[in-house]
mmCIF file of C-alpha atoms in Angstrom:
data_model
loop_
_atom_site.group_PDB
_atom_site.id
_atom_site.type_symbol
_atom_site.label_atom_id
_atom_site.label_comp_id
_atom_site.label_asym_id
_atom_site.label_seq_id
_atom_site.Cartn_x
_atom_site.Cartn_y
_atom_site.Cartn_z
ATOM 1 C CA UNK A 1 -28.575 -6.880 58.059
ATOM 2 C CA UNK A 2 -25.344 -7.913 57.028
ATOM 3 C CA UNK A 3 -26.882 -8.295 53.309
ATOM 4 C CA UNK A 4 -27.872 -4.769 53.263
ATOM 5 C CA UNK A 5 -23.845 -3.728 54.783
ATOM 6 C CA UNK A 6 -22.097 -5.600 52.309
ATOM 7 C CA UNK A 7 -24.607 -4.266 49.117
ATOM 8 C CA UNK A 8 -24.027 -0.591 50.830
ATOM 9 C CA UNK A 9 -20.022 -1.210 50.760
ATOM 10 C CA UNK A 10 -20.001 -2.797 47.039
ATOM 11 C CA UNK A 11 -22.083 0.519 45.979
ATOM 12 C CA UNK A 12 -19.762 2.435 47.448
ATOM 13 C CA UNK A 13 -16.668 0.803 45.587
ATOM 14 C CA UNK A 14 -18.667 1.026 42.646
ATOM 15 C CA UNK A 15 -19.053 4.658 42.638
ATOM 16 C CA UNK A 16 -15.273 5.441 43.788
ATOM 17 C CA UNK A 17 -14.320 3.149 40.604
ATOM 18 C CA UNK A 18 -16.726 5.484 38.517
ATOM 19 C CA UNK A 19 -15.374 8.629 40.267
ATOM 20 C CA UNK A 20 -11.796 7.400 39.520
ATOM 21 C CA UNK A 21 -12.672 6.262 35.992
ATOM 22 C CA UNK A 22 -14.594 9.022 34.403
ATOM 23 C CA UNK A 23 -14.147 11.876 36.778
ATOM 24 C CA UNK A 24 -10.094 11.011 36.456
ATOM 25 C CA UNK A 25 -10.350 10.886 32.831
ATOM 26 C CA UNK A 26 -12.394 14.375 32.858
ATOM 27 C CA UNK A 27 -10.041 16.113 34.986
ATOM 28 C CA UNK A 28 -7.115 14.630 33.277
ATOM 29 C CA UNK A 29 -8.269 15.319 30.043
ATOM 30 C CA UNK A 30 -9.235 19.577 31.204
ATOM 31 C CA UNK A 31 -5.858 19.692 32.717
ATOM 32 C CA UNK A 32 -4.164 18.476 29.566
ATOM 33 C CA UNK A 33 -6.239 21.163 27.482
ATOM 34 C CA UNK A 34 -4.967 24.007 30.040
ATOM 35 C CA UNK A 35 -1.408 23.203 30.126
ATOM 36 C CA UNK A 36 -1.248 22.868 26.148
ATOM 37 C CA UNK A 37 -2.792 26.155 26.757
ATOM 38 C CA UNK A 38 -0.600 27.817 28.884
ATOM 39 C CA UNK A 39 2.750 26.191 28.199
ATOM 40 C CA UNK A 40 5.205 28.694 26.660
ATOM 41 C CA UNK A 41 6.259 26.348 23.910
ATOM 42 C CA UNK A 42 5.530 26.042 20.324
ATOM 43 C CA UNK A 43 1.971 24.580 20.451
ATOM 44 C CA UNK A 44 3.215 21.194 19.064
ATOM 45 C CA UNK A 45 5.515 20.744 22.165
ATOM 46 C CA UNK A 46 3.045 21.761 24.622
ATOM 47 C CA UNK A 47 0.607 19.501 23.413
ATOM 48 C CA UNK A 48 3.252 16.800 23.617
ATOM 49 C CA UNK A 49 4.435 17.922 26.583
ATOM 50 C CA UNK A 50 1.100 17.680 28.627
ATOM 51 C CA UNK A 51 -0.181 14.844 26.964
ATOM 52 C CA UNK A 52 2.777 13.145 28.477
ATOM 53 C CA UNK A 53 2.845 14.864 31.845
ATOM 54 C CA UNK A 54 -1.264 13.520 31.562
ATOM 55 C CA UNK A 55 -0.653 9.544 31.790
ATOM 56 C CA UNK A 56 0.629 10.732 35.956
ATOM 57 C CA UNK A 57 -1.922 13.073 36.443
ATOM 58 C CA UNK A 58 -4.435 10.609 35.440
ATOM 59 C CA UNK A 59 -2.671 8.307 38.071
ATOM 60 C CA UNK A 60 -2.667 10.867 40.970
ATOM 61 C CA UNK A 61 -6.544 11.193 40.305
ATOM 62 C CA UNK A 62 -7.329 7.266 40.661
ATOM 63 C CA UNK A 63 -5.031 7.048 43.541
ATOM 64 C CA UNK A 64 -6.769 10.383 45.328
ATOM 65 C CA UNK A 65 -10.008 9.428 44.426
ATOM 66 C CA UNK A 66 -9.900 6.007 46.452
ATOM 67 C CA UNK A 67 -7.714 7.858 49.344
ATOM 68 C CA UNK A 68 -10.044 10.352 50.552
ATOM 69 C CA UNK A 69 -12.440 9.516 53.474
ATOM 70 C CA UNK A 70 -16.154 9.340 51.502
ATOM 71 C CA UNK A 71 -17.475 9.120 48.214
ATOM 72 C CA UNK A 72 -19.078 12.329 48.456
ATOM 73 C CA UNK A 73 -15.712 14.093 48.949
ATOM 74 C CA UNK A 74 -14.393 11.876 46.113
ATOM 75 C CA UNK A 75 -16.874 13.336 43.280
ATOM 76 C CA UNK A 76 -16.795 16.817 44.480
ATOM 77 C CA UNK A 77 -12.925 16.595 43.755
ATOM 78 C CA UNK A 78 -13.510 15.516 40.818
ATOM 79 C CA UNK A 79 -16.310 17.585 39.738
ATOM 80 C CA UNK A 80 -15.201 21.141 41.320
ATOM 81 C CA UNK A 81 -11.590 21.333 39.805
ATOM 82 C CA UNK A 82 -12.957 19.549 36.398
ATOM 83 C CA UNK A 83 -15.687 22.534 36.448
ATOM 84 C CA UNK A 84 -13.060 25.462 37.203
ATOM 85 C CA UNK A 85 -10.404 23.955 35.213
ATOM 86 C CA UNK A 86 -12.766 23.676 31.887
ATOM 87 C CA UNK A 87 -13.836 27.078 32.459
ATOM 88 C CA UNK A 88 -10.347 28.071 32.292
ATOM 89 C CA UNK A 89 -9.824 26.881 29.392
ATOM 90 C CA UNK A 90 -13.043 28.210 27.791
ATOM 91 C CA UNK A 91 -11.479 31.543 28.376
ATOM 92 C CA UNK A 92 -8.189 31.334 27.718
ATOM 93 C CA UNK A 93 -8.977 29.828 24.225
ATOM 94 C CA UNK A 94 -10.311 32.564 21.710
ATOM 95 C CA UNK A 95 -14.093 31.810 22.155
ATOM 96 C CA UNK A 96 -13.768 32.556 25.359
ATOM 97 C CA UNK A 97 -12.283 36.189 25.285
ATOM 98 C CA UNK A 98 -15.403 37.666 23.580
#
């Protein structure tokens, strides 16, 4: 029995470390894309701008991702925003608009 806990628990980290590793990065990565999108600077400094504002958002994600209660809520907050985020984008950028 306590076999089957402690394979259960290591599981568990291992999916929160996924969650915070790619699910971070994806969010991170959407949220970069949107604020180069919607920052009212030349497009050079916006990119700049978020891709530098990205290194904490990245951050906040890992930290939230191993601060919430389960691992279910963990990938559905990475997952949802990443999802509505990206879609933003999609039609904000010209391809989108059609």
């Amino acid at each position: 029995m306590k076999n089957a806990s402690m394979a259960r628990y290591r599981w568990l980290v291992a999916s929160r470390v996924l969650a915070a590793a790619l699910g971070g990065y994806a969010l991170t990565s959407a949220l970069t894309v949107l604020l180069s999108l919607v920052w009212p600077l030349p497009k050079s400094q916006a990119v700049l701008a978020a891709t530098m504002l990205s290194f904490t958002l990245y951050a906040v994600a890992v930290i939230w991702v191993f601060s919430v209660r389960s691992v279910t809520r963990a990938w559905l907050g990475m997952v949802i925003p990443t999802a509505v985020v990206a879609l933003l984008c999609w039609v904000l950028q010209s391809g989108g608009a059609a």
